[in-house]
Amino acid sequence: MDLHILDHRLKVTSICKDGLVNFTHPLIKLIFLRNRTRCKFFSLTETPENYTVVLDEEGFKELPASEYLQVEGSTWLPLNVVSNGHASSSSQAVGVTKIAKSVIAPLAEQHVSVFMLSTYQTDFILVREKDLSVVVHTLEEEFNIYREVGGESVPVHSQDVHNGLQKNGKVATKPTVHPVLSPQNQFCVMSLDPDTLPAIATTLIDVLFYSSSPKEGPQPNPDLDCIKFFSFSLIDGYISLVMDTETQRQFPADLLFTSSSGELWRMVRIGGQPLGFDECGIVAQISQPLADSDISAYYISTFSFDHALVPEEDIISVIDMLQQQRLEPAC
Amino acid sequence: MSGSKPDILWSPHHVDHFVICDSELSLYRIESVGSAETKAGALSLSEETAATLLAINSDTPYMKCVAWYPKHEPECLLAVGQANGRVVLTSLGQSHNTKCKDLMGKEFVPKHARQCNTLAWNPMESNWLAAGLDKHRADFSVLIWDISSKFAPEASIATEKIRLSSGDADSGLVVTKPLYELGQNDACLSLCWLPRDQKLLLAGMHRNLAIFDLRNTSQKMFVNTKAIQGVTVDPHFHDRVASFFEGQVAIWDLRKFEKPVLTLTEQPKPLTKVAWCPTRTGLLATLTRDSNIVRLYDMQHAPTPIGDETEPTIIERSVQPCESVIASFAWHTSSQNRMVAVSTNRAMTDFTVFERISLAWSSTTSLMWACGRHLYECTEEGGEGGAVDQDITTKMRQRAQSRYGHDTAQVWRNHLLAGGDDPQLKSLCILKIWSRGNRGTNSLWCILASRTLSSPPLARRRAGAVGVARTDRRMRCGSTARSGAWRCSCPAGSSAGPEIDVEPFLKSLEQEGEWERAAAVALFNLDIRRAIQILNKGASSEKGDLNLNVVAMALSGYTDEKNSLWREMCSSLRLQLNNPYLCVMFAFLTSEPGAYDAVLYESSVAVRDRVAFACMFLNDSQLPRYIEKLTNEMKEAGNLEGILLTGLTKDGVDLMESYVDRTGDVQTASFCMLKGSPGEVVKDPRVQCWIENYRNLLDAWRFWHKRAEFDIHRSKLDPSSKPLAQVFVSCNFCGKSISYSCSAMPHQGRGFSQYGVSGSPTKSKVTSCPGCRKPLPRCALCLMNMGTPVSSCPGTGKSDEKVDLSKDKKLAQFNNWFTWCHNCRHGGHAGHMLSWFRDHTECPVSACTCKCMQLDTTGNLVPSDSI
C-alpha cells in the first residue's frame, strides 16, 4: 500500500450562514470558473450550522477576510491511500472502513488529529502540517510513503522529516465518546463530468445559496428527523457531490453519476456540541466498529461536527453498535 | 474527444473510410477528386482527394472516446465510451450482418458511474474490449468486457440470460459483469494492448504506468510517472511505447521499464495526441492544444536500454496540414505517411507528410537521393561535355588520373597533364619552372623587392624576401626585367644591359604561333621592324590571319608626331581589335610617355607580360604602386597568374585561398603550396586543409596509389609531414624492433634472397632478428620465415634523389611484406595472404575461424587507379 502526501496546503474555514452573501462571488468563481483560479482543492459542505470550506492556499486568497469567516489556524495536508492493486479485492468494504485499521487507528494512538473528507472518488485524510513527522514515523511501517512535488512522487522516510519530535508526547487520553444521532433523510454520493457542470449550474447555485430561503425556514425539526446537508467538492478536476434524495430530484437525472445499483446512504452525525480540531480519536471511534463489522462508509468532517454515511440497510446496526460503545466506557 | 473537439479514426480495414466523432459519429469515404467531382456534397480534403459523407450516427450522447472494432466482420462496429462510464456498441451505415445487429446497442455498465476515458479492443481476442475509467474510491478503473456472448453462434440463450440477470434485465442488452476488473481505487487515463502477448494490457493509471497481465491479475508491473496519457505502442517495434503528460512525451522501452529511455523536448502547450506512424518506422507525430502544426519526431536511432549511452539522434520537424487549428489527426493505416487532420471547425485535410530527402554525392559526381521507400539516382546525361564536365571534381579526378602535379622533373608539363586548357594553370606551371631554376620560391620577389627597395612600405613588407639589395639603378632595372620576363619579354634594349637577348624568346613564341604576343614583345623592346616582320610571318603562316598584314601596315605608319592623323585613328580604332596584344601595341605607341595604363591594366594580357612591361617603362615611384595594385587585384580575383607577384608566400596563400574559394580546386592548391617555403606557408592552416582535403578526395576516389605518391611527394618537400611510424615489428625473442636494429646495421644489398645469405657471415640473415638472430615468424601459408630487407637509413634519402617507385629499385617487393590480422594475429607474406583471401574468408591457420578479411572494411575494395 502506498500513502501519498498530496501537494496541497489546505485551510479549513467556516462561513457563517448569515454572512454567506459576502462570499458568493468567490465561491461561484471557485466552483464554476475552474480556468480563472489556480485553486486545485475545493470542498464546500453545508450543514445546518454553517458552511465548511476546505480549500488550498490559492483558493483561500479568494476569500475576503470577514467577521463571518472563521479560519482554523493550521495548514493541513491531505493524505491519500493508494492500494496499487495489492489490496485484496475480496473485501467489499470501502472508504474509511478500509483505511480505519491501517491509518486512522494508529494516528489516533499517536494523538494526531485528523480531518476526514470522503468523496465519490477517494478518501482524503487531512493532518496538520506540524504533525507530519509523527504521521510519517507512525505509518511508514505499513505504507510506502510518497510526497508529491510538482506532479512527481518522491519517496519519504521518517529521517527526512525529523524535526526532533518523535511522538506527540501526550498519552492519548481515553477518548470522549460523543453522542451520535441519525437523521432520517437518505443521501446519495455522486459525481459529475466537469464538462457538464455548466448544465447544472443554476440548480447548484439554487441548492447551495438559496436552500434556506424563508419558505422552508420554519421547519427546523427539533428531532433532527431531516438534516440539511450538502457537500460539493472539486479536487484535482474531479467533482463529488453528497446530497439527500430530496435535493437530488432537482437535478437532471442523466447528468449525475452514481453507482448502477443506486445505493442510498444514511447519515450518522457525531457530536452533541462542536467538536473542535484538537481532539483526536473521533474518526477512530466511529470507523473502528464499522471496520470490525465490514461496513463501508463515507466520512465527512466539517467545522463543527463529523458525519459518517453508511449504507441504509446497515444504519440500525451501526446506531446500535455506536450506542453500545457509548455505554461501555461509562460502565 | 468530448463534444466540442472532433476526433478522427481510420477504418482498420477499409482504406478509404474514416469516422469523425464529436457529438455524433460521421462516416466518410475518401476518394480521388476525379471520381468524386460528379457527386454533390463531396468535401474537398486536398487537391487530389475529397470525402463523401456516408452515414451519421447520433445515438450516443456524451461520447468520450471511440474505438473501432479491429476485425473485418462486422466491419463498421464501433465502441463508444460515454461520460457516465457506459460503453455502447454502435454501428455506422447499413449493416447486413446479423451478428452486427445482435451487438448493436449493447451496453456495458460499470458499477459506479464515472467518465470513460479510453477504450481499446484486444487485437487478437477481438471480443475483448478494455475500458479505462476515472477514479472511484471503491471501484475498479480498468474493466475488460467480453462482447462475445451473443456473438458466438453456439452461445445459448440460457447463458445469455445468466449474464444479463445481474444487470438490468429489461433491455436485455446491458452487461454489468466485466470479464476482468483491474486497478482498484485508481483512475485509468489511457490503455493499449501489448502486441507481445494478447493478455498484456498497458494502462496509464493515475500517476503510474502499469502493465496488467490477465493470466495473473493479482500481479502487475508498474512504474511511477506523470507521463500516463495516450500510451501507444510503436507498431514497428513492440517494446517501444510513447506516453505523454502536459507538454512532454516520454518514450519507454518495455524491456527496461524503470524509466523512460527518452523524453522529448517539452512543448509549451499541453499535448493532445501522440501517434506512431503505422507505415514508417520510428516516426512519432504529436499535436499540442491550439496548434496548427503537427510535430514529427524521427527516431531511427533512438537509444535502446541495452548497452550504449550514445546520443540519441532524433530529427524533429513540423508539418502544417492546414491553416486552422488542428483538433485531431489520424495516420492512414496503409498509405505511406498519409494522415487526415481535422480542425476544430470540422474542416478536414488529407495530408501526406513529405519524407525527408537524404542526399548523397558520390565522389565521382553521381548523385543519389532517398525519399520514403524510393531511391533515385541521378546520372550524367550525355556523358562527356556539358555542365557536368565543367565540375571541378570531374576535372580534378581526370587530372589526378593523368598524374597532374606528379611530373616533378618537368613541372611545366603539368599543365598539359591537367588538360592544357586553362591559361592560369599554364602560367602557374611555367612559373614553377622558373622558380625551380632560381632555387627558391621567392626569387622573383627577391629581385622585385630589390628593384623596389626605394619604396619603403613595399620593401618593408617584402623585407623577409629580400636576398640581395642592389642599388644601382641600371642593375636593378636589368635584373628586374630579367626576373619578370626571363621567358616573357624584353631585355630592355634601350636601358638595360645587352646581356639578355630577347631573340630566342621571340623565336619560341613564333614557333607556338603566338604571333601577336611575339610582335608585342618585340615592340616593347622597341624593335618595330622585328614586330612587323613577325606579323608578316604570322600572316603568311599556315593558319595565319591575313589581317596581321593590315596590322603590320598600320604599325609601319608609326610616327612620333603628337597630333597626327595616324595617332588619332590608332588610338580610337585600336579598341576594335580583338587581340589584346595588338590592342596594347597601339596603346603603347599612342600613349603619352609615362602613362601606360592602357597597357598595364589590359587584363587580357598575361600578367607576366604586363609586369615585364612595367619593369621596363615605369619609373621607380610608379612601379611599386603598380605592382602592389596588381598584386591586390590578383589576390582578390584569385588569379593564379598573380603568383608571379606574390610568390609562394603568405600573400600567395591569400591568393590561392580566393582561387580555391572560386574554383574549389584543392588539387592545384595542394601541389602549388607544397613548394612554398616549408616554414610558414605549408604550416598555414589553410594549406594544411587543402592538402588534407585533397588526400581525402583521392581516398574517396580510391586513388590510393595516387595518394601514396602524393604523400611521398609531400614528405620530400615538407619533411615535417612525414607520418611517424605507426607499426613496429618486434622480435618475439629479444623484443627489439627488427626494423630499428636493421637500420643500425650496415647496408644490406638486394642480394639477399629469402633464406640465402651472401657476403660475410657477420651479416645476419634477412629472415632472422637482427638483434638476437633468432628466426622471425613463419608465413602461415608457405611456412617460410618472413623477412624483408630494409633500406639502409631513411635519413640519407635526399629529396632530390628521385625515387621511382615503379622500378625495381624497391628493396622488398610488397609480396614479401609482413602482414597479419589484428584480430587473430595470424599472418604471413602479404602476397600469400592476398591470394589466400581471394578465395577464402577464414584465416589460413587451421583451426582458426577468424574471418580476417571481413574485419578489414576497405580490404575488399579495389583501387581504381594503377601504380
PDB file of N, CA and C in Angstrom, chain B residues 771-810:
ATOM      1  N   GLY B 771      68.604  -8.397 -34.059  1.00  0.00           N
ATOM      2  CA  GLY B 771      69.109  -8.202 -32.704  1.00  0.00           C
ATOM      3  C   GLY B 771      69.666  -9.478 -32.129  1.00  0.00           C
ATOM      4  N   CYS B 772      68.859 -10.537 -32.134  1.00  0.00           N
ATOM      5  CA  CYS B 772      69.271 -11.752 -31.444  1.00  0.00           C
ATOM      6  C   CYS B 772      69.527 -12.907 -32.405  1.00  0.00           C
ATOM      7  N   ARG B 773      69.250 -12.664 -33.686  1.00  0.00           N
ATOM      8  CA  ARG B 773      69.495 -13.658 -34.721  1.00  0.00           C
ATOM      9  C   ARG B 773      68.604 -14.875 -34.628  1.00  0.00           C
ATOM     10  N   LYS B 774      67.605 -14.779 -33.818  1.00  0.00           N
ATOM     11  CA  LYS B 774      66.614 -15.867 -33.804  1.00  0.00           C
ATOM     12  C   LYS B 774      65.733 -15.692 -35.036  1.00  0.00           C
ATOM     13  N   PRO B 775      65.170 -16.781 -35.528  1.00  0.00           N
ATOM     14  CA  PRO B 775      64.364 -16.646 -36.749  1.00  0.00           C
ATOM     15  C   PRO B 775      63.086 -15.837 -36.503  1.00  0.00           C
ATOM     16  N   LEU B 776      62.674 -15.157 -37.530  1.00  0.00           N
ATOM     17  CA  LEU B 776      61.419 -14.406 -37.483  1.00  0.00           C
ATOM     18  C   LEU B 776      60.262 -15.380 -37.707  1.00  0.00           C
ATOM     19  N   PRO B 777      59.051 -14.970 -37.396  1.00  0.00           N
ATOM     20  CA  PRO B 777      57.902 -15.890 -37.537  1.00  0.00           C
ATOM     21  C   PRO B 777      57.757 -16.374 -38.968  1.00  0.00           C
ATOM     22  N   ARG B 778      57.041 -17.495 -39.066  1.00  0.00           N
ATOM     23  CA  ARG B 778      56.848 -18.065 -40.387  1.00  0.00           C
ATOM     24  C   ARG B 778      55.544 -17.581 -41.001  1.00  0.00           C
ATOM     25  N   CYS B 779      55.571 -17.584 -42.312  1.00  0.00           N
ATOM     26  CA  CYS B 779      54.346 -17.268 -43.034  1.00  0.00           C
ATOM     27  C   CYS B 779      53.391 -18.435 -42.863  1.00  0.00           C
ATOM     28  N   ALA B 780      52.133 -18.142 -42.593  1.00  0.00           N
ATOM     29  CA  ALA B 780      51.157 -19.197 -42.327  1.00  0.00           C
ATOM     30  C   ALA B 780      50.922 -20.054 -43.561  1.00  0.00           C
ATOM     31  N   LEU B 781      51.242 -19.552 -44.701  1.00  0.00           N
ATOM     32  CA  LEU B 781      50.950 -20.305 -45.917  1.00  0.00           C
ATOM     33  C   LEU B 781      52.161 -21.054 -46.449  1.00  0.00           C
ATOM     34  N   CYS B 782      53.290 -20.338 -46.624  1.00  0.00           N
ATOM     35  CA  CYS B 782      54.441 -21.030 -47.203  1.00  0.00           C
ATOM     36  C   CYS B 782      55.342 -21.616 -46.125  1.00  0.00           C
ATOM     37  N   LEU B 783      55.047 -21.282 -44.897  1.00  0.00           N
ATOM     38  CA  LEU B 783      55.791 -21.782 -43.739  1.00  0.00           C
ATOM     39  C   LEU B 783      57.262 -21.384 -43.731  1.00  0.00           C
ATOM     40  N   MET B 784      57.616 -20.453 -44.608  1.00  0.00           N
ATOM     41  CA  MET B 784      58.964 -19.925 -44.579  1.00  0.00           C
ATOM     42  C   MET B 784      59.027 -18.817 -43.546  1.00  0.00           C
ATOM     43  N   ASN B 785      60.230 -18.613 -43.018  1.00  0.00           N
ATOM     44  CA  ASN B 785      60.399 -17.471 -42.126  1.00  0.00           C
ATOM     45  C   ASN B 785      60.295 -16.195 -42.940  1.00  0.00           C
ATOM     46  N   MET B 786      59.669 -15.249 -42.347  1.00  0.00           N
ATOM     47  CA  MET B 786      59.490 -13.992 -43.061  1.00  0.00           C
ATOM     48  C   MET B 786      60.699 -13.105 -42.864  1.00  0.00           C
ATOM     49  N   GLY B 787      60.734 -12.068 -43.629  1.00  0.00           N
ATOM     50  CA  GLY B 787      61.838 -11.115 -43.506  1.00  0.00           C
ATOM     51  C   GLY B 787      61.941 -10.295 -44.759  1.00  0.00           C
ATOM     52  N   THR B 788      62.173  -9.029 -44.589  1.00  0.00           N
ATOM     53  CA  THR B 788      62.345  -8.159 -45.750  1.00  0.00           C
ATOM     54  C   THR B 788      63.592  -7.335 -45.542  1.00  0.00           C
ATOM     55  N   PRO B 789      64.327  -7.143 -46.603  1.00  0.00           N
ATOM     56  CA  PRO B 789      65.478  -6.248 -46.482  1.00  0.00           C
ATOM     57  C   PRO B 789      64.987  -4.835 -46.208  1.00  0.00           C
ATOM     58  N   VAL B 790      65.758  -4.131 -45.414  1.00  0.00           N
ATOM     59  CA  VAL B 790      65.336  -2.797 -45.039  1.00  0.00           C
ATOM     60  C   VAL B 790      66.335  -1.805 -45.615  1.00  0.00           C
ATOM     61  N   SER B 791      65.804  -0.684 -46.025  1.00  0.00           N
ATOM     62  CA  SER B 791      66.703   0.311 -46.594  1.00  0.00           C
ATOM     63  C   SER B 791      67.719   0.751 -45.555  1.00  0.00           C
ATOM     64  N   SER B 792      68.844   1.176 -46.034  1.00  0.00           N
ATOM     65  CA  SER B 792      69.959   1.443 -45.129  1.00  0.00           C
ATOM     66  C   SER B 792      69.581   2.433 -44.038  1.00  0.00           C
ATOM     67  N   CYS B 793      69.145   3.559 -44.446  1.00  0.00           N
ATOM     68  CA  CYS B 793      68.764   4.551 -43.452  1.00  0.00           C
ATOM     69  C   CYS B 793      67.815   5.533 -44.107  1.00  0.00           C
ATOM     70  N   PRO B 794      66.706   5.685 -43.557  1.00  0.00           N
ATOM     71  CA  PRO B 794      65.751   6.582 -44.216  1.00  0.00           C
ATOM     72  C   PRO B 794      66.220   8.021 -44.228  1.00  0.00           C
ATOM     73  N   GLY B 795      67.084   8.345 -43.319  1.00  0.00           N
ATOM     74  CA  GLY B 795      67.503   9.738 -43.213  1.00  0.00           C
ATOM     75  C   GLY B 795      68.385  10.209 -44.362  1.00  0.00           C
ATOM     76  N   THR B 796      69.071   9.265 -44.986  1.00  0.00           N
ATOM     77  CA  THR B 796      70.030   9.684 -46.003  1.00  0.00           C
ATOM     78  C   THR B 796      69.379   9.986 -47.338  1.00  0.00           C
ATOM     79  N   GLY B 797      68.178   9.507 -47.516  1.00  0.00           N
ATOM     80  CA  GLY B 797      67.489   9.741 -48.788  1.00  0.00           C
ATOM     81  C   GLY B 797      67.268  11.227 -49.000  1.00  0.00           C
ATOM     82  N   LYS B 798      67.890  11.756 -50.000  1.00  0.00           N
ATOM     83  CA  LYS B 798      67.743  13.185 -50.240  1.00  0.00           C
ATOM     84  C   LYS B 798      66.490  13.435 -51.054  1.00  0.00           C
ATOM     85  N   SER B 799      65.974  14.611 -50.857  1.00  0.00           N
ATOM     86  CA  SER B 799      64.700  14.902 -51.506  1.00  0.00           C
ATOM     87  C   SER B 799      64.867  14.969 -53.025  1.00  0.00           C
ATOM     88  N   ASP B 800      66.025  15.385 -53.450  1.00  0.00           N
ATOM     89  CA  ASP B 800      66.184  15.498 -54.903  1.00  0.00           C
ATOM     90  C   ASP B 800      66.621  14.181 -55.524  1.00  0.00           C
ATOM     91  N   GLU B 801      66.891  13.219 -54.658  1.00  0.00           N
ATOM     92  CA  GLU B 801      67.218  11.900 -55.172  1.00  0.00           C
ATOM     93  C   GLU B 801      65.906  11.227 -55.567  1.00  0.00           C
ATOM     94  N   LYS B 802      65.700  11.132 -56.811  1.00  0.00           N
ATOM     95  CA  LYS B 802      64.381  10.703 -57.281  1.00  0.00           C
ATOM     96  C   LYS B 802      64.201   9.214 -57.071  1.00  0.00           C
ATOM     97  N   VAL B 803      63.154   8.920 -56.400  1.00  0.00           N
ATOM     98  CA  VAL B 803      62.852   7.517 -56.146  1.00  0.00           C
ATOM     99  C   VAL B 803      61.707   7.139 -57.060  1.00  0.00           C
ATOM    100  N   ASP B 804      61.981   6.290 -57.939  1.00  0.00           N
ATOM    101  CA  ASP B 804      60.913   5.860 -58.830  1.00  0.00           C
ATOM    102  C   ASP B 804      60.344   4.570 -58.290  1.00  0.00           C
ATOM    103  N   LEU B 805      59.156   4.693 -57.787  1.00  0.00           N
ATOM    104  CA  LEU B 805      58.575   3.557 -57.084  1.00  0.00           C
ATOM    105  C   LEU B 805      58.229   2.407 -58.012  1.00  0.00           C
ATOM    106  N   SER B 806      57.988   2.742 -59.232  1.00  0.00           N
ATOM    107  CA  SER B 806      57.523   1.675 -60.111  1.00  0.00           C
ATOM    108  C   SER B 806      58.683   0.792 -60.578  1.00  0.00           C
ATOM    109  N   LYS B 807      59.874   1.240 -60.346  1.00  0.00           N
ATOM    110  CA  LYS B 807      61.016   0.463 -60.849  1.00  0.00           C
ATOM    111  C   LYS B 807      61.517  -0.520 -59.787  1.00  0.00           C
ATOM    112  N   ASP B 808      62.452  -1.292 -60.199  1.00  0.00           N
ATOM    113  CA  ASP B 808      62.904  -2.372 -59.312  1.00  0.00           C
ATOM    114  C   ASP B 808      63.861  -1.877 -58.241  1.00  0.00           C
ATOM    115  N   LYS B 809      63.881  -0.580 -58.040  1.00  0.00           N
ATOM    116  CA  LYS B 809      64.760  -0.050 -57.012  1.00  0.00           C
ATOM    117  C   LYS B 809      64.281  -0.412 -55.609  1.00  0.00           C
ATOM    118  N   LYS B 810      63.041  -0.843 -55.537  1.00  0.00           N
ATOM    119  CA  LYS B 810      62.482  -1.159 -54.219  1.00  0.00           C
ATOM    120  C   LYS B 810      63.278  -2.251 -53.542  1.00  0.00           C
TER     121      LYS B 810
END
